Short mmCIF file of C-alpha atoms in Angstrom, two decimals:
data_model
loop_
_atom_site.label_atom_id
_atom_site.label_comp_id
_atom_site.label_asym_id
_atom_site.label_seq_id
_atom_site.Cartn_x
_atom_site.Cartn_y
_atom_site.Cartn_z
CA UNK A 26 0.00 -0.01 0.00
CA UNK A 27 2.77 2.46 1.00
CA UNK A 28 4.79 1.48 -2.08
CA UNK A 29 1.92 2.18 -4.48
CA UNK A 30 1.01 5.39 -2.71
CA UNK A 31 4.63 6.58 -2.94
CA UNK A 32 4.81 5.70 -6.61
CA UNK A 33 1.69 7.73 -7.31
CA UNK A 34 2.98 10.74 -5.39
CA UNK A 35 6.43 10.68 -6.98
CA UNK A 36 4.70 10.92 -10.35
CA UNK A 37 2.29 13.58 -9.10
CA UNK A 38 5.07 15.83 -7.76
CA UNK A 39 7.40 14.93 -10.65
CA UNK A 40 10.12 13.47 -8.47
CA UNK A 41 13.06 11.36 -9.61
CA UNK A 42 15.67 9.49 -7.58
CA UNK A 43 19.36 10.05 -8.41
CA UNK A 44 21.88 7.42 -7.35
CA UNK A 45 25.53 8.57 -7.70
CA UNK A 46 27.85 5.53 -7.52
CA UNK A 47 31.55 4.84 -7.54
CA UNK A 48 32.88 1.30 -6.92
CA UNK A 49 29.99 0.17 -4.72
CA UNK A 50 29.35 -3.14 -6.47
CA UNK A 51 28.60 -4.92 -3.15
CA UNK A 52 25.53 -2.78 -2.37
CA UNK A 53 24.49 -1.20 -5.69
CA UNK A 54 22.07 -3.95 -6.72
CA UNK A 55 20.26 -3.89 -3.36
CA UNK A 56 19.89 -0.12 -3.49
CA UNK A 57 18.56 -0.02 -7.06
CA UNK A 58 16.11 -2.87 -6.44
CA UNK A 59 14.91 -1.16 -3.30
CA UNK A 60 14.38 2.19 -5.02
CA UNK A 61 12.51 0.59 -7.94
CA UNK A 62 9.88 -0.64 -5.48
CA UNK A 63 8.91 3.01 -4.83
CA UNK A 64 9.46 4.70 -8.20
CA UNK A 65 10.50 4.01 -11.77
CA UNK A 66 11.94 7.54 -12.16
CA UNK A 67 15.54 6.50 -11.45
CA UNK A 68 18.77 8.06 -12.69
CA UNK A 69 22.07 6.35 -11.92
CA UNK A 70 25.28 8.34 -12.37
CA UNK A 71 28.26 5.98 -12.71
CA UNK A 72 31.17 8.19 -11.66
CA UNK A 73 33.94 6.36 -13.51
CA UNK A 74 33.67 3.07 -11.56
CA UNK A 75 36.44 0.52 -12.17
CA UNK A 76 34.76 -2.48 -10.51
CA UNK A 77 31.79 -4.49 -11.85
CA UNK A 78 29.38 -1.54 -11.68
CA UNK A 79 29.01 -1.39 -15.48
CA UNK A 80 28.02 -5.06 -15.65
CA UNK A 81 25.50 -4.61 -12.84
CA UNK A 82 23.89 -1.64 -14.57
CA UNK A 83 23.46 -3.60 -17.81
CA UNK A 84 20.79 -5.58 -15.95
CA UNK A 85 18.66 -2.44 -15.60
CA UNK A 86 17.83 -1.17 -19.11
CA UNK A 87 14.61 0.36 -17.78
CA UNK A 88 16.40 3.07 -15.74
CA UNK A 89 18.25 6.13 -17.02
CA UNK A 90 22.04 5.84 -16.79
CA UNK A 91 24.88 8.30 -17.13
CA UNK A 92 28.37 6.86 -17.41
CA UNK A 93 31.31 9.16 -16.74
CA UNK A 94 34.63 8.07 -18.18
CA UNK A 95 36.65 9.36 -15.17
CA UNK A 96 35.93 9.63 -11.47
CA UNK A 97 35.53 13.36 -10.74
CA UNK A 98 33.90 13.28 -7.33
CA UNK A 99 30.46 12.92 -5.79
CA UNK A 100 29.67 16.64 -6.17
CA UNK A 101 30.28 16.48 -9.92
CA UNK A 102 28.19 13.31 -10.22
CA UNK A 103 25.30 15.03 -8.45
CA UNK A 104 25.57 18.13 -10.61
CA UNK A 105 25.53 15.96 -13.74
CA UNK A 106 22.52 14.10 -12.36
CA UNK A 107 20.70 17.38 -11.52
CA UNK A 108 21.33 18.76 -15.03
CA UNK A 109 19.98 15.58 -16.63
CA UNK A 110 16.89 15.55 -14.35
CA UNK A 111 16.18 19.19 -15.19
CA UNK A 112 16.32 18.38 -18.92
CA UNK A 113 13.77 15.61 -18.24
CA UNK A 114 11.55 18.26 -16.60
CA UNK A 115 11.62 16.71 -13.13
CA UNK A 116 10.79 19.25 -10.42
CA UNK A 117 12.46 17.43 -7.51
CA UNK A 118 15.25 14.92 -7.09
CA UNK A 119 15.81 12.58 -4.17
CA UNK A 120 19.47 11.58 -3.86
CA UNK A 121 20.40 8.32 -2.19
CA UNK A 122 23.92 6.94 -1.64
CA UNK A 123 24.78 3.62 -3.25
CA UNK A 124 26.83 2.33 -0.28
CA UNK A 125 23.76 0.76 1.36
CA UNK A 126 23.59 3.04 4.40
CA UNK A 127 20.18 4.43 3.42
CA UNK A 128 16.86 2.57 3.35
CA UNK A 129 14.88 3.00 0.09
CA UNK A 130 11.59 2.75 2.02
CA UNK A 131 12.40 6.16 3.50
CA UNK A 132 11.65 7.67 0.11
CA UNK A 133 8.08 7.76 1.38
CA UNK A 134 9.23 10.00 4.29
CA UNK A 135 10.45 12.63 1.84
CA UNK A 136 7.33 12.38 -0.33
CA UNK A 137 5.02 12.71 2.67
CA UNK A 138 6.95 15.74 3.97
CA UNK A 139 6.80 17.36 0.52
CA UNK A 140 3.06 16.69 0.28
CA UNK A 141 2.31 18.21 3.69
CA UNK A 142 4.55 21.28 3.22
CA UNK A 143 2.69 24.50 2.48
CA UNK A 144 5.85 26.00 0.97
CA UNK A 145 6.97 23.62 -1.81
CA UNK A 146 10.24 25.59 -2.20
CA UNK A 147 11.78 22.93 -0.07
CA UNK A 148 15.11 21.10 0.46
CA UNK A 149 14.86 18.13 2.81
CA UNK A 150 17.84 16.38 4.44
CA UNK A 151 17.50 12.95 6.01
CA UNK A 152 18.44 13.19 9.67
CA UNK A 153 20.26 10.05 10.80
CA UNK A 154 20.52 8.82 14.38
CA UNK A 155 24.21 9.62 14.81
CA UNK A 156 24.27 8.36 18.39
CA UNK A 157 23.72 4.67 17.52
CA UNK A 158 26.65 2.33 18.09
CA UNK A 159 27.27 1.47 14.43
CA UNK A 160 27.96 5.10 13.48
CA UNK A 161 31.72 5.82 13.35
CA UNK A 162 32.88 8.44 15.86
CA UNK A 163 34.56 10.47 13.11
CA UNK A 164 31.22 10.67 11.22
CA UNK A 165 29.42 11.91 14.35
CA UNK A 166 32.07 14.57 15.01
CA UNK A 167 32.12 15.65 11.37
CA UNK A 168 28.36 16.05 11.38
CA UNK A 169 28.40 18.26 14.53
CA UNK A 170 31.18 20.33 12.95
CA UNK A 171 29.18 20.75 9.75
CA UNK A 172 25.95 21.57 11.65
CA UNK A 173 27.70 24.40 13.51
CA UNK A 174 29.08 26.07 10.43
CA UNK A 175 25.75 25.73 8.58
CA UNK A 176 24.11 27.56 11.47
CA UNK A 177 26.76 30.33 11.33
CA UNK A 178 26.28 30.68 7.58
CA UNK A 179 22.49 30.57 7.46
CA UNK A 180 21.13 30.99 11.00
CA UNK A 181 19.33 27.64 10.57
CA UNK A 182 19.83 24.88 13.14
CA UNK A 183 19.72 21.33 11.79
CA UNK A 184 20.30 17.94 13.35
CA UNK A 185 22.09 16.52 10.28
CA UNK A 186 23.70 18.46 7.44
CA UNK A 187 25.94 15.71 6.03
CA UNK A 188 23.45 13.03 5.09
CA UNK A 189 23.44 12.33 1.37
CA UNK A 190 19.81 11.24 1.52
CA UNK A 191 18.04 14.43 0.39
CA UNK A 192 15.23 15.93 -1.65
CA UNK A 193 16.25 18.90 -3.81
CA UNK A 194 14.04 21.50 -5.58
CA UNK A 195 15.61 21.30 -9.08
CA UNK A 196 14.20 24.49 -10.53
CA UNK A 197 15.66 26.53 -7.69
CA UNK A 198 19.09 24.94 -8.07
CA UNK A 199 19.05 25.85 -11.78
CA UNK A 200 19.62 29.53 -10.91
CA UNK A 201 22.51 28.94 -8.52
CA UNK A 202 26.16 28.85 -9.53
CA UNK A 203 28.25 26.13 -7.92
CA UNK A 204 32.03 25.70 -7.87
CA UNK A 205 32.78 22.51 -5.95
CA UNK A 206 32.88 18.95 -7.29
CA UNK A 207 33.79 16.71 -4.41
CA UNK A 208 32.09 15.89 -1.07
CA UNK A 209 32.05 19.56 -0.11
CA UNK A 210 29.42 20.20 -2.79
CA UNK A 211 26.73 18.85 -0.46
CA UNK A 212 27.58 21.72 1.92
CA UNK A 213 27.78 24.35 -0.79
CA UNK A 214 24.38 23.43 -2.22
CA UNK A 215 22.42 23.60 1.03
CA UNK A 216 24.06 26.84 2.16
CA UNK A 217 23.46 28.60 -1.16
CA UNK A 218 19.93 27.23 -1.34
CA UNK A 219 19.18 28.67 2.12
CA UNK A 220 20.62 32.01 0.95
CA UNK A 221 18.07 31.89 -1.91
CA UNK A 222 15.23 31.50 0.64
CA UNK A 223 14.77 27.78 0.07
CA UNK A 224 13.29 26.13 3.19
CA UNK A 225 15.96 23.71 4.43
CA UNK A 226 14.89 21.23 7.06
CA UNK A 227 15.44 17.70 8.35
CA UNK A 228 13.24 14.62 8.13
CA UNK A 229 13.98 11.44 10.14
CA UNK A 230 15.53 8.55 8.25
CA UNK A 231 17.10 5.21 9.26
CA UNK A 232 20.75 4.45 8.66
CA UNK A 233 22.85 1.28 8.40
CA UNK A 234 26.65 1.21 8.74
CA UNK A 235 27.77 -2.27 7.71
CA UNK A 236 31.58 -2.18 7.56
CA UNK A 237 31.65 -5.54 5.74
CA UNK A 238 29.82 -4.02 2.76
CA UNK A 239 30.17 -0.30 2.98
CA UNK A 240 32.94 1.38 0.99
CA UNK A 241 33.65 4.99 1.90
CA UNK A 242 35.59 7.20 -0.54
CA UNK A 243 35.88 10.05 1.96
CA UNK A 244 39.57 10.97 2.36
CA UNK A 245 39.85 12.49 5.85
CA UNK A 246 42.74 14.89 5.27
CA UNK A 247 42.07 16.03 1.70
CA UNK A 248 38.29 16.23 1.94
CA UNK A 249 38.25 17.80 5.42
CA UNK A 250 40.70 20.41 4.15
CA UNK A 251 38.41 21.10 1.16
CA UNK A 252 35.41 21.42 3.42
CA UNK A 253 37.28 23.75 5.81
CA UNK A 254 38.36 26.02 2.91
CA UNK A 255 34.77 26.11 1.60
CA UNK A 256 33.34 26.95 5.05
CA UNK A 257 35.91 29.74 5.46
CA UNK A 258 34.82 31.25 2.19
CA UNK A 259 31.12 30.84 2.96
CA UNK A 260 31.53 32.51 6.36
CA UNK A 261 33.31 35.49 4.75
CA UNK A 262 30.52 35.84 2.18
CA UNK A 263 27.93 35.44 4.96
CA UNK A 264 29.18 38.37 7.05
CA UNK A 265 30.35 40.66 4.28
CA UNK A 266 27.36 40.22 2.01
CA UNK A 267 24.49 37.86 3.04
CA UNK A 268 23.80 39.22 6.57
CA UNK A 269 23.95 42.90 5.56
CA UNK A 270 21.86 42.09 2.46
CA UNK A 271 19.17 40.42 4.58
CA UNK A 272 19.07 43.40 6.95
CA UNK A 273 18.74 45.89 4.14
CA UNK A 274 16.13 43.73 2.39
CA UNK A 275 14.10 43.74 5.58
CA UNK A 276 14.54 47.48 5.89
CA UNK A 277 13.44 48.03 2.30
CA UNK A 278 10.49 45.68 2.60
CA UNK A 279 9.11 47.20 5.77
CA UNK A 280 10.20 50.80 5.34
CA UNK A 281 12.24 52.77 7.85
CA UNK A 282 9.44 53.53 10.23
CA UNK A 283 7.99 50.02 10.41
CA UNK A 284 11.48 48.49 10.54
CA UNK A 285 12.46 50.77 13.42
CA UNK A 286 9.28 50.05 15.38
CA UNK A 287 9.06 46.27 14.77
CA UNK A 288 12.72 45.22 14.67
CA UNK A 289 14.18 47.83 16.94
CA UNK A 290 11.62 49.10 19.44
CA UNK A 291 8.95 46.43 19.61
CA UNK A 292 11.24 43.45 19.24
CA UNK A 293 10.41 40.80 21.87
CA UNK A 294 13.94 40.85 23.30
CA UNK A 295 14.30 42.10 26.87
CA UNK A 296 15.58 45.64 27.58
CA UNK A 297 18.75 44.05 28.96
CA UNK A 298 19.40 42.12 25.74
CA UNK A 299 18.75 45.16 23.61
CA UNK A 300 21.05 47.27 25.72
CA UNK A 301 23.83 44.68 25.52
CA UNK A 302 23.31 44.59 21.72
CA UNK A 303 23.74 48.38 21.60
CA UNK A 304 26.87 48.15 23.72
CA UNK A 305 28.33 45.42 21.49
CA UNK A 306 27.61 47.42 18.32
CA UNK A 307 29.13 50.64 19.66
CA UNK A 308 32.19 48.78 21.04
CA UNK A 309 32.94 46.98 17.76
CA UNK A 310 32.23 50.15 15.73
CA UNK A 311 34.87 52.09 17.63
CA UNK A 312 37.59 49.42 17.72
CA UNK A 313 40.51 49.71 15.27
CA UNK A 314 39.43 46.67 13.22
CA UNK A 315 38.58 48.76 10.17
CA UNK A 316 37.01 46.72 7.38
CA UNK A 317 35.97 43.92 9.71
CA UNK A 318 33.33 45.66 11.88
CA UNK A 319 30.39 44.02 10.08
CA UNK A 320 31.91 40.54 10.24
CA UNK A 321 32.84 40.87 13.92
CA UNK A 322 29.58 42.41 15.11
CA UNK A 323 27.31 39.89 13.34
CA UNK A 324 29.44 36.92 14.39
CA UNK A 325 29.56 38.05 18.02
CA UNK A 326 25.84 38.91 18.07
CA UNK A 327 25.01 35.42 16.85
CA UNK A 328 27.50 33.76 19.20
CA UNK A 329 26.30 35.74 22.22
CA UNK A 330 22.65 35.39 21.09
CA UNK A 331 22.12 39.14 21.04
CA UNK A 332 19.97 41.22 18.66
CA UNK A 333 21.77 41.26 15.29
CA UNK A 334 19.72 44.20 13.91
CA UNK A 335 20.47 46.49 16.86
CA UNK A 336 24.13 45.46 17.12
CA UNK A 337 24.70 45.95 13.38
CA UNK A 338 22.90 49.31 13.41
CA UNK A 339 25.02 50.75 16.22
CA UNK A 340 28.28 49.36 14.79
CA UNK A 341 27.79 51.96 12.04
CA UNK A 342 28.83 54.65 14.52
CA UNK A 343 32.07 54.53 12.51
CA UNK A 344 30.53 55.75 9.25
CA UNK A 345 33.14 57.45 6.98
CA UNK A 346 32.23 61.07 7.92
CA UNK A 347 32.82 60.27 11.61
CA UNK A 348 36.16 58.47 11.19
CA UNK A 349 38.44 61.52 11.61
CA UNK A 350 36.64 62.49 14.82
CA UNK A 351 36.81 58.96 16.15
CA UNK A 352 40.57 58.73 15.47
CA UNK A 353 41.07 62.17 17.03
CA UNK A 354 39.18 61.19 20.18
CA UNK A 355 41.00 57.85 20.32
CA UNK A 356 44.40 59.59 20.12
CA UNK A 357 43.52 62.12 22.82
CA UNK A 358 42.23 59.40 25.16
CA UNK A 359 45.34 57.28 24.42
CA UNK A 360 47.58 60.21 25.28
CA UNK A 361 45.71 60.68 28.55
CA UNK A 362 45.92 57.01 29.48
CA UNK A 363 49.65 56.66 28.54
CA UNK A 364 50.66 60.10 29.81
CA UNK A 365 52.06 61.22 26.42
CA UNK A 366 51.57 64.46 24.52
CA UNK A 367 51.51 64.49 20.72
CA UNK A 368 49.50 67.35 19.28
CA UNK A 369 47.36 66.66 16.18
CA UNK A 370 44.62 68.66 14.57
CA UNK A 371 41.52 67.21 12.97
CA UNK A 372 42.88 68.31 9.56
CA UNK A 373 46.14 66.36 10.06
CA UNK A 374 44.21 63.26 11.08
CA UNK A 375 41.67 63.39 8.20
CA UNK A 376 44.17 64.27 5.43
CA UNK A 377 47.29 62.21 6.09
CA UNK A 378 46.49 60.23 9.26
CA UNK A 379 49.71 61.30 11.04
CA UNK A 380 48.29 60.02 14.29
CA UNK A 381 49.03 56.47 13.12
CA UNK A 382 52.75 57.16 13.56
CA UNK A 383 52.05 56.59 17.24
CA UNK A 384 50.11 53.39 16.75
CA UNK A 385 50.28 52.30 20.39
CA UNK A 386 48.67 55.52 21.54
CA UNK A 387 45.89 55.21 19.00
CA UNK A 388 45.13 51.53 19.75
CA UNK A 389 45.06 52.08 23.55
CA UNK A 390 42.85 55.11 23.06
CA UNK A 391 40.61 53.34 20.55
CA UNK A 392 39.80 50.47 22.89
CA UNK A 393 39.40 52.88 25.81
CA UNK A 394 36.93 54.98 23.79
CA UNK A 395 35.13 51.85 22.67
CA UNK A 396 34.70 50.57 26.25
CA UNK A 397 33.62 53.94 27.67
CA UNK A 398 31.16 54.58 24.82
CA UNK A 399 29.74 51.04 24.99
CA UNK A 400 29.06 51.43 28.71
CA UNK A 401 27.43 54.85 28.28
CA UNK A 402 25.29 53.84 25.27
CA UNK A 403 24.43 50.52 26.91
CA UNK A 404 23.14 52.23 30.09
CA UNK A 405 21.20 54.85 28.14
CA UNK A 406 19.78 52.16 25.92
CA UNK A 407 18.68 50.06 28.88
CA UNK A 408 16.92 53.05 30.49
CA UNK A 409 15.23 53.90 27.19
CA UNK A 410 14.05 50.36 26.45
CA UNK A 411 12.97 49.75 30.06
CA UNK A 412 10.72 52.84 29.94
CA UNK A 413 9.39 51.89 26.49
CA UNK A 414 8.77 48.30 27.69
CA UNK A 415 6.77 49.51 30.71
CA UNK A 416 4.70 51.85 28.52
CA UNK A 417 3.98 48.99 26.09
CA UNK A 418 2.83 46.67 28.88
CA UNK A 419 0.65 49.42 30.40
CA UNK A 420 -0.86 50.21 26.97
CA UNK A 421 -1.68 46.55 26.34
CA UNK A 422 -3.39 46.28 29.74
#
């Protein structure tokens, strides 16, 4: 009953199943046979296998097959599979690994979740039980590592970001440019999809790690290095472009007045949290980390669970027209703290930045100014929000 129902729904939603494979002859037959019980829309991408994969696939003339002459990596195989599925006008693709760790019957889990979802712009990732005994410790650690960076890059918390058992919205992927071709592609695709407002979420699936059958092509040093480089780049893009873009989109969508009232004043955060967000923004904005203020303030606001909108807004205390005055005040405070006396005018600071010849004085003064200003603005912010909070409660009563 479930099998027939799933078959009908895969046809209704125009879903295919893509199976990338490389030298998994021990488990490939079982995986294909299992998938065919739930759908006939199957695409196998043979990623340059050198074992008996080709002979196995000859037994399945009814399924679509793509044979790559050389092994170029799982990411490339998936991209080739996606492109083929798009040409065949499929709207969604479920990917399942050929190493036997996934259960084909869980295809019904993805189809049911897709059917129930109000927003069909959806990317589903099968969440495995990583705490079971058969799961290798390195896989469990790697998954936690990946989950953390996905949260940093998208703000979305997931239980499992590394599972290859997924449902992809093919039309949405068509508009995204990808660069990776190995295992790291599965990270790139979900992060960039989330940046394009695709709903990314987990669905529960079963997992089997049978070391007598399973062949893993993951190379710990090379692939972990690739993944680390990719995450570094994605984090940089997140804080320099994605986060500010989202803030300005929200501002543009709501308008200045509504944005200020809803996201700044009427935000459900406590007065204390808002005040700390102001203090963080002012502190970072006045520190000497020029060019990195946005990255630092958004990262710290997320890490400390403060209000990103408020922190980002107040970090702009160092807008270009204010920079000469900030440097001048920093130098004067630095001289006071260190007991030195180097006279500079605003014109000297704004034209040729002579104050930087005494870098120690500037840095000491800059951090002193940042701390003092953060405390003052934080206290004033707390008083303001506390009064506003009380008035709001009184008005609602």
